[in-house]
Tab-separated table of C-alpha atoms in Angstrom:
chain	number	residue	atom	x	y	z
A	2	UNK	CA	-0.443	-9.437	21.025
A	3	UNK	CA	2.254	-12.171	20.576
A	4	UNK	CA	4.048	-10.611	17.883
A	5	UNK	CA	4.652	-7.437	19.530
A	6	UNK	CA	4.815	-6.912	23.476
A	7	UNK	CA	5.061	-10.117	23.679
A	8	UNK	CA	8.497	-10.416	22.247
A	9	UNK	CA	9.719	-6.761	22.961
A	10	UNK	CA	10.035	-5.515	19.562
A	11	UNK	CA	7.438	-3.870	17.333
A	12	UNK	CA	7.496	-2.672	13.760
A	13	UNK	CA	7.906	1.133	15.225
A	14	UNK	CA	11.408	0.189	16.864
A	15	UNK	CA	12.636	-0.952	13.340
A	16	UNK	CA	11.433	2.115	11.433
A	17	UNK	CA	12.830	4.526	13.317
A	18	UNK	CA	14.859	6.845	11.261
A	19	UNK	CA	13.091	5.286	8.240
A	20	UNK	CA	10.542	4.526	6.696
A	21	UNK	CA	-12.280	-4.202	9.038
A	22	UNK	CA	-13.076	-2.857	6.520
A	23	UNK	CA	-16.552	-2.310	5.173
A	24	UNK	CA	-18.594	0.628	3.555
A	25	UNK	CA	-18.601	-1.005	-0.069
A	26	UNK	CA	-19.664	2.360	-1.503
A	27	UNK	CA	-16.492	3.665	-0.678
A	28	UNK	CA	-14.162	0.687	-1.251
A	29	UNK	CA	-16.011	-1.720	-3.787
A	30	UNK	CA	-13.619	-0.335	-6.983
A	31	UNK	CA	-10.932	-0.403	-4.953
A	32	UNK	CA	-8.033	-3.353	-5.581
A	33	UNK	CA	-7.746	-2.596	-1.614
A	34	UNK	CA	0.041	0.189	1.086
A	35	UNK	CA	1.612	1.553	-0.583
A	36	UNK	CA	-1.753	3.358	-3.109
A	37	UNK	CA	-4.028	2.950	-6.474
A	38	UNK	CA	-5.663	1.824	-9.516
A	39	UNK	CA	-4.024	2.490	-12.904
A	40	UNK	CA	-6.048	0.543	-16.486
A	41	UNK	CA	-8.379	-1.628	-16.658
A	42	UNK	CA	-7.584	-5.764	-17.319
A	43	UNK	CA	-10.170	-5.953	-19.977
A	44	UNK	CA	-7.219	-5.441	-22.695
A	45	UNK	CA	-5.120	-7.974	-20.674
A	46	UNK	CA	-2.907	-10.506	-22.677
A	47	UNK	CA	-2.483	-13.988	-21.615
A	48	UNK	CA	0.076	-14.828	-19.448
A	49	UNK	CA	2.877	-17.330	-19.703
A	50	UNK	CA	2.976	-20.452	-17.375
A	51	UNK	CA	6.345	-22.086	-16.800
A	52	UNK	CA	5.914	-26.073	-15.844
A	53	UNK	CA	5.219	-25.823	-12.223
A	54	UNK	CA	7.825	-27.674	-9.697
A	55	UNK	CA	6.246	-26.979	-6.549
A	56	UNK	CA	5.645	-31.112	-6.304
A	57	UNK	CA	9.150	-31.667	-6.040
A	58	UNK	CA	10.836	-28.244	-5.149
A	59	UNK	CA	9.359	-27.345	-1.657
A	60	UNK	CA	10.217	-23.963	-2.050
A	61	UNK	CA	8.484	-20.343	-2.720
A	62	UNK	CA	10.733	-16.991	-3.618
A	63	UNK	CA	8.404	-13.767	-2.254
A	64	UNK	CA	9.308	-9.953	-2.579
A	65	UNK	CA	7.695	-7.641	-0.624
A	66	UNK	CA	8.223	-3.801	0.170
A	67	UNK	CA	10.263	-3.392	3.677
A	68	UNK	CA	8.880	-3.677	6.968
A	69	UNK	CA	5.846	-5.405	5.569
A	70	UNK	CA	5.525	-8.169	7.656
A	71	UNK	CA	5.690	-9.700	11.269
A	72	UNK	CA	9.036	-9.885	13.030
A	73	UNK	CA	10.177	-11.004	15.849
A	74	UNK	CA	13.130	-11.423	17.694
A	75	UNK	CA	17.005	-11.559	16.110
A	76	UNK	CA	14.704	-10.713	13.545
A	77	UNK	CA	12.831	-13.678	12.541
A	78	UNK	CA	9.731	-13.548	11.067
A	79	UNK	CA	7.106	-16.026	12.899
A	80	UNK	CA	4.180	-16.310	10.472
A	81	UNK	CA	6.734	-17.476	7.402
A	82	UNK	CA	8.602	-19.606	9.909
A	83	UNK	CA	4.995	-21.553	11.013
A	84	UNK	CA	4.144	-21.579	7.443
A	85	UNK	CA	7.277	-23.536	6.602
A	86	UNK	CA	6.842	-25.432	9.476
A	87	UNK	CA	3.313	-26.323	8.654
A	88	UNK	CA	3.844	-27.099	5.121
A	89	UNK	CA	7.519	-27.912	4.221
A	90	UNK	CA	7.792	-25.280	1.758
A	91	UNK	CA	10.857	-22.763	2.316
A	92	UNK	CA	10.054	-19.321	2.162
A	93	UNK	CA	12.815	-17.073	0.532
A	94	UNK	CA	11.454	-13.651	1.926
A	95	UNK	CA	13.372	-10.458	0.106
A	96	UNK	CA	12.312	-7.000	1.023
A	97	UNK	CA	13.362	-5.887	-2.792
A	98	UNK	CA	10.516	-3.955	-3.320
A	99	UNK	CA	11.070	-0.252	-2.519
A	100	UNK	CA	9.495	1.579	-5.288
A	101	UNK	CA	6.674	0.518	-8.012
A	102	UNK	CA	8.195	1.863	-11.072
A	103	UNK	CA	11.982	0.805	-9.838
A	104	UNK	CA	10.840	-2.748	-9.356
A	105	UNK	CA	8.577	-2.731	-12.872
A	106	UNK	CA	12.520	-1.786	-14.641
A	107	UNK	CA	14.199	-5.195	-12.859
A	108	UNK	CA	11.639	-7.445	-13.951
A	109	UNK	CA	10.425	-6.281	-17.095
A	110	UNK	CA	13.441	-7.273	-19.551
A	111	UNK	CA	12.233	-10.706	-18.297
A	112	UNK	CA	8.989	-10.915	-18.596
A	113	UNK	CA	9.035	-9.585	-22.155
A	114	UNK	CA	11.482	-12.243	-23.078
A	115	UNK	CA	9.557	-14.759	-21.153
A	116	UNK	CA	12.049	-15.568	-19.018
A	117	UNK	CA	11.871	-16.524	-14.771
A	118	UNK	CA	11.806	-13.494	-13.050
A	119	UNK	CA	13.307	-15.732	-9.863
A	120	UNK	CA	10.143	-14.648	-8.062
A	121	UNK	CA	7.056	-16.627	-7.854
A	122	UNK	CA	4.793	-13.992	-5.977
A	123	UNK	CA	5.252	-10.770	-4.944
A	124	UNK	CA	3.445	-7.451	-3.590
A	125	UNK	CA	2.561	-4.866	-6.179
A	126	UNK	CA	0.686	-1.418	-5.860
A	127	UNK	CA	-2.701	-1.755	-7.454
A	128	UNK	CA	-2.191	0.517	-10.170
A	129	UNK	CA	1.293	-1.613	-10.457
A	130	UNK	CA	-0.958	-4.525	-10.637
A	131	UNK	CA	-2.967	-2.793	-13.361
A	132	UNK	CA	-0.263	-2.212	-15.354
A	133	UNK	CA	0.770	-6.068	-15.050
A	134	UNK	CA	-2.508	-7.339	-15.848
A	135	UNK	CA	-2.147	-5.233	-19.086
A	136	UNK	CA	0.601	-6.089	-20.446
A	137	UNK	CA	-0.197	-9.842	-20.094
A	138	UNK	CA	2.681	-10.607	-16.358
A	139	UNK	CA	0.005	-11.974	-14.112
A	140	UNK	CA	-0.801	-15.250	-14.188
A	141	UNK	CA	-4.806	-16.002	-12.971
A	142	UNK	CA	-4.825	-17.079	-9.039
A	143	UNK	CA	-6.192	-20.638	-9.007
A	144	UNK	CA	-9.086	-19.936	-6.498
A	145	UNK	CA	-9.575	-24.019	-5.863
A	146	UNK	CA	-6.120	-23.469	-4.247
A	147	UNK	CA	-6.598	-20.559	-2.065
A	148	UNK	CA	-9.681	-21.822	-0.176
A	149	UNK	CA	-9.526	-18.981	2.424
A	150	UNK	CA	-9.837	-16.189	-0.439
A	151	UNK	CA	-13.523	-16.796	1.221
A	152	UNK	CA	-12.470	-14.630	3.719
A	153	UNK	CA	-11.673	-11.822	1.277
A	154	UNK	CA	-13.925	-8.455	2.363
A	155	UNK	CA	-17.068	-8.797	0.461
A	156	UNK	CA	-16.464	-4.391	-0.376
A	157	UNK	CA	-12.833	-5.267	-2.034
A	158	UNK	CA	-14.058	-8.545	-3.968
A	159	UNK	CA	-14.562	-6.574	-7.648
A	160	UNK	CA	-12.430	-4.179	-7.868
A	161	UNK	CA	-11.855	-2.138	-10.790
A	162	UNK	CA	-8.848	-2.929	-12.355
A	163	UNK	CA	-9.198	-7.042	-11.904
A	164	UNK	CA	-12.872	-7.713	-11.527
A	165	UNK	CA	-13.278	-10.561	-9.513
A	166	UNK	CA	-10.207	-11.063	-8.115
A	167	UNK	CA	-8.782	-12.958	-11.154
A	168	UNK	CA	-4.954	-11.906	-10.914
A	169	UNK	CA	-4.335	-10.570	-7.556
A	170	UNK	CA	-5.559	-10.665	-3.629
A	171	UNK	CA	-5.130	-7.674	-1.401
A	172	UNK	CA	-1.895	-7.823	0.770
A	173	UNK	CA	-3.029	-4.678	3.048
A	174	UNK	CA	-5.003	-1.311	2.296
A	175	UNK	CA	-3.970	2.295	3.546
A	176	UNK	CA	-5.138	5.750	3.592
A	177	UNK	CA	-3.223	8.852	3.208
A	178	UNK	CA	-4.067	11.854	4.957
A	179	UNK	CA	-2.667	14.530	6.951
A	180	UNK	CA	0.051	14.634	9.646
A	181	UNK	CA	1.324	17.383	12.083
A	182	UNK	CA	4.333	17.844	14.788
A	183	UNK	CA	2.710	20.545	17.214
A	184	UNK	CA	6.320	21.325	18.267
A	185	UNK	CA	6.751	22.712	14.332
A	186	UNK	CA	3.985	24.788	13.832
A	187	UNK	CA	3.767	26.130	17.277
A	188	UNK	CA	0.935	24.059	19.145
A	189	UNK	CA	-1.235	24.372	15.463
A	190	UNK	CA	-3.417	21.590	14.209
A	191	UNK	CA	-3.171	20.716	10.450
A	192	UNK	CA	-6.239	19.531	8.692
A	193	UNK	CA	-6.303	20.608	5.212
A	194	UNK	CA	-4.231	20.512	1.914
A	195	UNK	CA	-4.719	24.587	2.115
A	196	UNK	CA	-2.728	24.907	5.069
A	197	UNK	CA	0.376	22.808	3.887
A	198	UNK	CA	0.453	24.464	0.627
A	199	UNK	CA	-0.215	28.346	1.869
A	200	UNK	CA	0.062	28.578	5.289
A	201	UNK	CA	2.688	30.702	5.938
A	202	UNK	CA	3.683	29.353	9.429
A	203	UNK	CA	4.294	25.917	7.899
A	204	UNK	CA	6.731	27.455	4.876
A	205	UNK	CA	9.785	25.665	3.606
A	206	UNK	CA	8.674	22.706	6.296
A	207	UNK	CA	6.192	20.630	4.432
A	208	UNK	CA	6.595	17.374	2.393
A	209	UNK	CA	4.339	15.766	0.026
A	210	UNK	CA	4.406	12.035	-1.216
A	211	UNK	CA	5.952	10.771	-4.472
A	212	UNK	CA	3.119	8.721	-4.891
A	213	UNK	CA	1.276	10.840	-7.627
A	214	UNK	CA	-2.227	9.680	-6.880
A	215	UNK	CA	-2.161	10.271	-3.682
A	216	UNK	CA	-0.547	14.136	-3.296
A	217	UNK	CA	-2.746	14.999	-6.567
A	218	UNK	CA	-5.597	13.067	-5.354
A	219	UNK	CA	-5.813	14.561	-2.117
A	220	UNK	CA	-5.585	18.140	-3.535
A	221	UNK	CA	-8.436	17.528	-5.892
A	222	UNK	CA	-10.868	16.185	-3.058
A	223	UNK	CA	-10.050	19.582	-1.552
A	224	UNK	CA	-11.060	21.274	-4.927
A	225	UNK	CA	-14.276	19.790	-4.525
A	226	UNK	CA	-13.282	17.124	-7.742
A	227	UNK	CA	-14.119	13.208	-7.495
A	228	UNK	CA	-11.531	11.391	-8.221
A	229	UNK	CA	-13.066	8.977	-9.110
A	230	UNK	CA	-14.334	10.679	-12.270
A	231	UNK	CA	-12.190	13.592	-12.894
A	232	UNK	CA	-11.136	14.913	-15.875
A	233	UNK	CA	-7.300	16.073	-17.651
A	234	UNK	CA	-8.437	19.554	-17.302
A	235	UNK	CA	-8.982	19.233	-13.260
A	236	UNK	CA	-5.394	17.234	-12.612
A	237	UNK	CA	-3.570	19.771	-14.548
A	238	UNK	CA	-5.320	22.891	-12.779
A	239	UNK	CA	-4.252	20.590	-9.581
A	240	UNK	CA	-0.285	20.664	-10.430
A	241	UNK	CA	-0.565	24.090	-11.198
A	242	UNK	CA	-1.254	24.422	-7.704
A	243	UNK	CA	1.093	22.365	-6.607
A	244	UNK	CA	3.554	24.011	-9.017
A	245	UNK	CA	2.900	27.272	-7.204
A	246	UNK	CA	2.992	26.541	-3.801
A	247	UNK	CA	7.295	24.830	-4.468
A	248	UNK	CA	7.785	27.792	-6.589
A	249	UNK	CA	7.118	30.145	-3.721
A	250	UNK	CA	9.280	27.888	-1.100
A	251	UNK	CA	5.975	26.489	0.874
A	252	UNK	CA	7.258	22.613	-0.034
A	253	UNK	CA	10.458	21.647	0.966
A	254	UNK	CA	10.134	18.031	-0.838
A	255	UNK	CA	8.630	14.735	-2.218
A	256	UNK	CA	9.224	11.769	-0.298
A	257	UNK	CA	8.100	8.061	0.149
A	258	UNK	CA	8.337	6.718	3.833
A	259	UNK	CA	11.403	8.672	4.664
A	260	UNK	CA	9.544	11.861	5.896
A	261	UNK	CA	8.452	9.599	9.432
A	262	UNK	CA	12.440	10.595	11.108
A	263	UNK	CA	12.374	14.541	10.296
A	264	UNK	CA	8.382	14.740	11.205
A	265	UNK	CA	9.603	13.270	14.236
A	266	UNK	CA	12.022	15.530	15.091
A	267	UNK	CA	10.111	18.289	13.957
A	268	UNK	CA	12.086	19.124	11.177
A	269	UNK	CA	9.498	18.828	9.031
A	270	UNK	CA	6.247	20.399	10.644
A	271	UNK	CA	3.749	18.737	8.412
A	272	UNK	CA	3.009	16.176	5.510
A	273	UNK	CA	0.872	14.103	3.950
A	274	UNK	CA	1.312	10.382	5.413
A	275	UNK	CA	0.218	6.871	5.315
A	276	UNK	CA	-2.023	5.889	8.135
A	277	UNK	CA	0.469	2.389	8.577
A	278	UNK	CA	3.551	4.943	9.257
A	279	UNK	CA	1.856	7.573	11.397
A	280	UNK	CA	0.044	4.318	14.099
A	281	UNK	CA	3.476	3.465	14.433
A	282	UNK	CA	5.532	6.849	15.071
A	283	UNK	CA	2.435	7.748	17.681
A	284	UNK	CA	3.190	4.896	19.453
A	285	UNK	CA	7.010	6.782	20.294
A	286	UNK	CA	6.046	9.916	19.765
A	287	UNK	CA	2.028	10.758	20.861
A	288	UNK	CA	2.107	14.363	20.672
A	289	UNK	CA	1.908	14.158	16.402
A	290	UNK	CA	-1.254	14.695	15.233
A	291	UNK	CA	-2.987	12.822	12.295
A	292	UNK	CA	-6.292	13.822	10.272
A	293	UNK	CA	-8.421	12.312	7.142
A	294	UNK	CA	-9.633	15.190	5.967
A	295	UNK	CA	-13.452	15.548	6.512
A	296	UNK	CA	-13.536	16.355	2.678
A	297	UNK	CA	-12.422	12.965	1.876
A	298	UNK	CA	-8.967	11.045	1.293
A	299	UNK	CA	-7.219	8.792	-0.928
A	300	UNK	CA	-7.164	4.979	-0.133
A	301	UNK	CA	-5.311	2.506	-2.013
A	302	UNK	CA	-3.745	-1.002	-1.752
A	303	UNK	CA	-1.190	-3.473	-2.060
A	304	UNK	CA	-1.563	-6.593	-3.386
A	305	UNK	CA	-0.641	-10.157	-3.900
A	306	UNK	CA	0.302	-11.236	-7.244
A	307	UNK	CA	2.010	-14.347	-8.850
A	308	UNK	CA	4.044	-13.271	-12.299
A	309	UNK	CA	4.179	-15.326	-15.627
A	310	UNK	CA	6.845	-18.029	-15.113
A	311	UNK	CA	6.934	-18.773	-11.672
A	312	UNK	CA	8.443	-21.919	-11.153
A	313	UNK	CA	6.275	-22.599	-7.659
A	314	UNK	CA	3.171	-20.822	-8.662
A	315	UNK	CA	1.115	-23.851	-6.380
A	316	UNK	CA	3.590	-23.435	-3.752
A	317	UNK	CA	2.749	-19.078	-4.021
A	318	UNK	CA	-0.974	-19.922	-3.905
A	319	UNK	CA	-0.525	-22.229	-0.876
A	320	UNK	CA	1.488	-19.061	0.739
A	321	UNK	CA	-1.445	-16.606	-0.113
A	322	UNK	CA	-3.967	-19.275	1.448
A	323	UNK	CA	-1.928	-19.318	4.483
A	324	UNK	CA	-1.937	-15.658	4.865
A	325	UNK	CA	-6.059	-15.075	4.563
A	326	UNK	CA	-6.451	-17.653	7.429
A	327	UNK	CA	-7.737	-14.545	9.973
A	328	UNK	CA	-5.786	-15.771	12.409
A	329	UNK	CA	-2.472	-15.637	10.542
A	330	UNK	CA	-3.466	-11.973	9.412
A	331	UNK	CA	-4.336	-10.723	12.418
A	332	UNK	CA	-0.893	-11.560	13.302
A	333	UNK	CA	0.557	-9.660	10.443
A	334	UNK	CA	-2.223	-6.501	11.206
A	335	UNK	CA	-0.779	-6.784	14.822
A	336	UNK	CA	2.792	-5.646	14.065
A	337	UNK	CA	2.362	-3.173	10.614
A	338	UNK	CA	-0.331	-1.680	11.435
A	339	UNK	CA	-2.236	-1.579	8.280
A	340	UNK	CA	-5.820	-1.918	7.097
A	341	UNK	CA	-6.234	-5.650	6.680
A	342	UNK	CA	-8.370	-7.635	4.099
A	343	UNK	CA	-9.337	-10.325	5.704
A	344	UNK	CA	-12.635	-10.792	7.500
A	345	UNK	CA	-12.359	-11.817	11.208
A	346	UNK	CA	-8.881	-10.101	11.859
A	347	UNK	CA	-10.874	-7.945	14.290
A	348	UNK	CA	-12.386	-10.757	16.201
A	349	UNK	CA	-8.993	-12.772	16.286
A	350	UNK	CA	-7.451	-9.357	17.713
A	351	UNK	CA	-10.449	-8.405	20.393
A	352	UNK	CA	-9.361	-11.170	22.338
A	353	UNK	CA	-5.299	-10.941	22.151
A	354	UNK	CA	-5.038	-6.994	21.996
A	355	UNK	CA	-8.647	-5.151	22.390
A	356	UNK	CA	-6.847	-1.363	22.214
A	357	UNK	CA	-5.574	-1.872	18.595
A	358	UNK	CA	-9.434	-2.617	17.854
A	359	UNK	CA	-10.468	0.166	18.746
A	360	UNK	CA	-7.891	2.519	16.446
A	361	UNK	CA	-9.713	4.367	14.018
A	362	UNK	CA	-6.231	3.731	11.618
A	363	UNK	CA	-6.711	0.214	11.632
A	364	UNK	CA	-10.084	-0.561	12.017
A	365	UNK	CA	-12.105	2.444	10.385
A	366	UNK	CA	-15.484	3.408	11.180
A	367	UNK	CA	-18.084	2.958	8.885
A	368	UNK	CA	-18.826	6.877	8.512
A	369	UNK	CA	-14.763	7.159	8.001
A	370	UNK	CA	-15.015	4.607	4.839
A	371	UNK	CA	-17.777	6.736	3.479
A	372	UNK	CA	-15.119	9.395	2.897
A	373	UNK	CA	-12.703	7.358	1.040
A	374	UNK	CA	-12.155	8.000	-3.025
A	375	UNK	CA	-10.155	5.383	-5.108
A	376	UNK	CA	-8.087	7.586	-7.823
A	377	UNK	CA	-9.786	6.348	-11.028
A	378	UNK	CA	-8.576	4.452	-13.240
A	379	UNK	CA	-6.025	5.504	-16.432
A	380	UNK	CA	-5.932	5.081	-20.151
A	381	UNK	CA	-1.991	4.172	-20.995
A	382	UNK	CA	-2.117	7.311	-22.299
A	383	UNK	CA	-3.233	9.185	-19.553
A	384	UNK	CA	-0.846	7.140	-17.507
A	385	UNK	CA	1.817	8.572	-19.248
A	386	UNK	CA	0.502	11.926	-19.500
A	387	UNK	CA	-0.223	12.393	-15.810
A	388	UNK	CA	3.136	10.846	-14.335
A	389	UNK	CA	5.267	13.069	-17.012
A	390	UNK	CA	3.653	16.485	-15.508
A	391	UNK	CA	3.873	14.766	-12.057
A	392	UNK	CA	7.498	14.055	-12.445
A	393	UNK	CA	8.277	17.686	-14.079
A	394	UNK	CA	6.506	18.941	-10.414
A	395	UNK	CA	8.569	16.878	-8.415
A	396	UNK	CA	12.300	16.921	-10.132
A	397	UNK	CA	11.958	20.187	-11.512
């Protein structure tokens, strides 16, 4: 595992204190980190191309979300530095990407006045990338230069909200599910979205996610609802439960990937978590537990996208290329710890670090991918509708 023990670091060292594939029944409609589908691009607008300077200007800007990627030591990040060395082009990495909706405020102004957004690819959630494609952001991958997109996972290839592929290439996928300290709630195992919201042992010491699709989703599966299909009716009856259980003192919070320090501790004794986050904090601390619910869980994705007026949108497409070579994203899958998209990551990592192949985390099961729903799809409407009572739950 050269990016990890090989070099002495790994991604769980950095996040302390902070934050394969298969089965296309349960993944095909999914755009498959951070986390889910949002409208569909059939009432996409056209994009708008700036003159492309990649010939001349070897360079490519990229934000990503934090802790996203390989590093190594001093903190250098090895598969950007081969890429540059490989192809001349000058990677400006910036991990400026912390939260879907804060990023959407910095670049929209820009994009509606068809201005440079001083990015030229970057990773958005796939309802984010929805969202984009709607409003007419994304510019259309040129597949003639991202040759390896061949590699793609046949069961993510069409998903929903960009059929095809068109716009946008998965980055990594991740599941959210349940995770316990034993030391908080007394040697007791946590499997269900019952016990954090009601039982009684866990009050005042449970956290949920701000991602709305994946708290609400996972509380519907519960119900018995597919979320795939569900209706206003069934989410509302969901944050009325959710509503109930903060009233009465059961949930101490909403948080993103800052609940990994006080599970840790123990401070909080249980929470729904990303699989990405939990591979890691086992790794320092194996006594916390971590369950997909046998009644199903939410998956979702993050994924590569390249906005209207990049100025290096061949040099971007060149980058994504790079990054579906199995070998270069098996390094990447080494260190985060993520579901990658890319077919032969698990052969590439049999022969450099056989263990990680066999986590369940990274490399699910067949029978474990039957049992993932993709939160459906949203009108604009219902977009706004459904983050509004989300956000009354959450502040209020």
């Amino acid at each position: 595992m050269s990016l990890t023990a090989g070099d002495g670091l790994s991604r769980r060292k950095l996040l302390a204190g902070a934050a394969g594939l298969g089965a296309a029944a349960a993944l095909s409609a999914c755009g498959v980190a951070g986390r889910n589908p949002s409208a569909s691009a059939s009432a996409s607008k056209s994009a708008v191309a700036a003159p492309d300077l990649s010939a001349t200007d070897k360079v490519v800007n990229w934000s990503n979300w934090p802790q996203y990627i390989d590093i190594g030591k001093g903190g250098k990040r090895p598969s950007i530095d081969a890429f540059t060395k490989s192809t001349g082009i000058k990677v400006n990495y910036n991990e400026d990407y912390n939260d879907n909706d804060e990023f959407f405020a910095k670049v929209r102004p820009l994009l509606e006045a068809g201005k440079d957004t001083g990015r030229d690819v970057w990773v958005s959630t796939d309802w984010m990338v929805a969202r984009l494609i709607r409003l007419g952001y994304l510019q259309p991958l040129d597949k003639a230069s991202i040759p390896n997109a061949k590699n793609l996972d046949p069961s993510l290839a069409n998903p929903e909200f960009d059929p095809g592929c068109v716009y946008s290439l998965p980055w990594q996928v991740t599941f959210a599910g349940i995770a316990y300290n034993p030391k908080a709630t007394g040697g007791k195992k946590v499997t269900t979205m019952d016990q954090l919201l009601h039982d009684p042992a866990l009050k005042g010491k449970v956290t949920l996610l701000t991602e709305m699709r994946d708290t609400v989703g996972q509380l519907m599966i519960e119900q018995g609802v597919d979320i795939t299909k569900f209706t206003a009716e069934q989410y509302t009856d969901a944050i009325a439960v959710l509503q109930a259980a903060k009233d009465s003192g059961q949930i101490k919070g909403f948080t993103g990937n800052d609940y990994t320090k006080p599970l840790a501790s123990g401070d909080t004794a249980a929470c729904l978590a990303w699989t990405g986050d939990i591979v890691q904090l086992k790794a320092d601390n194996p006594e916390l537990g971590y369950v997909l619910p046998e009644k199903g869980f939410s998956v979702g994705s993050d994924c590569l996208v390249i906005p209207a007026m990049a100025q290096h949108k061949k040099n971007a497409e060149e980058l994504i290329n790079y990054y579906y070579d199995p070998e270069v994203m098996a390094q990447v899958v080494a260190y985060i710890n993520y579901v990658g998209p890319v077919l032969g990551v698990k052969d590439v990592l049999a022969k450099t670090d056989p263990e990680l192949t066999k986590n369940e985390l990274i490399f699910p099961s067949q029978e474990t991918l039957a049992r993932g729903q993709i939160f459906r799809s949203l009108s604009a409407a219902e977009e706004t509708s459904f983050n509004q009572q989300f956000q009354t739950l959450v502040a209020g």
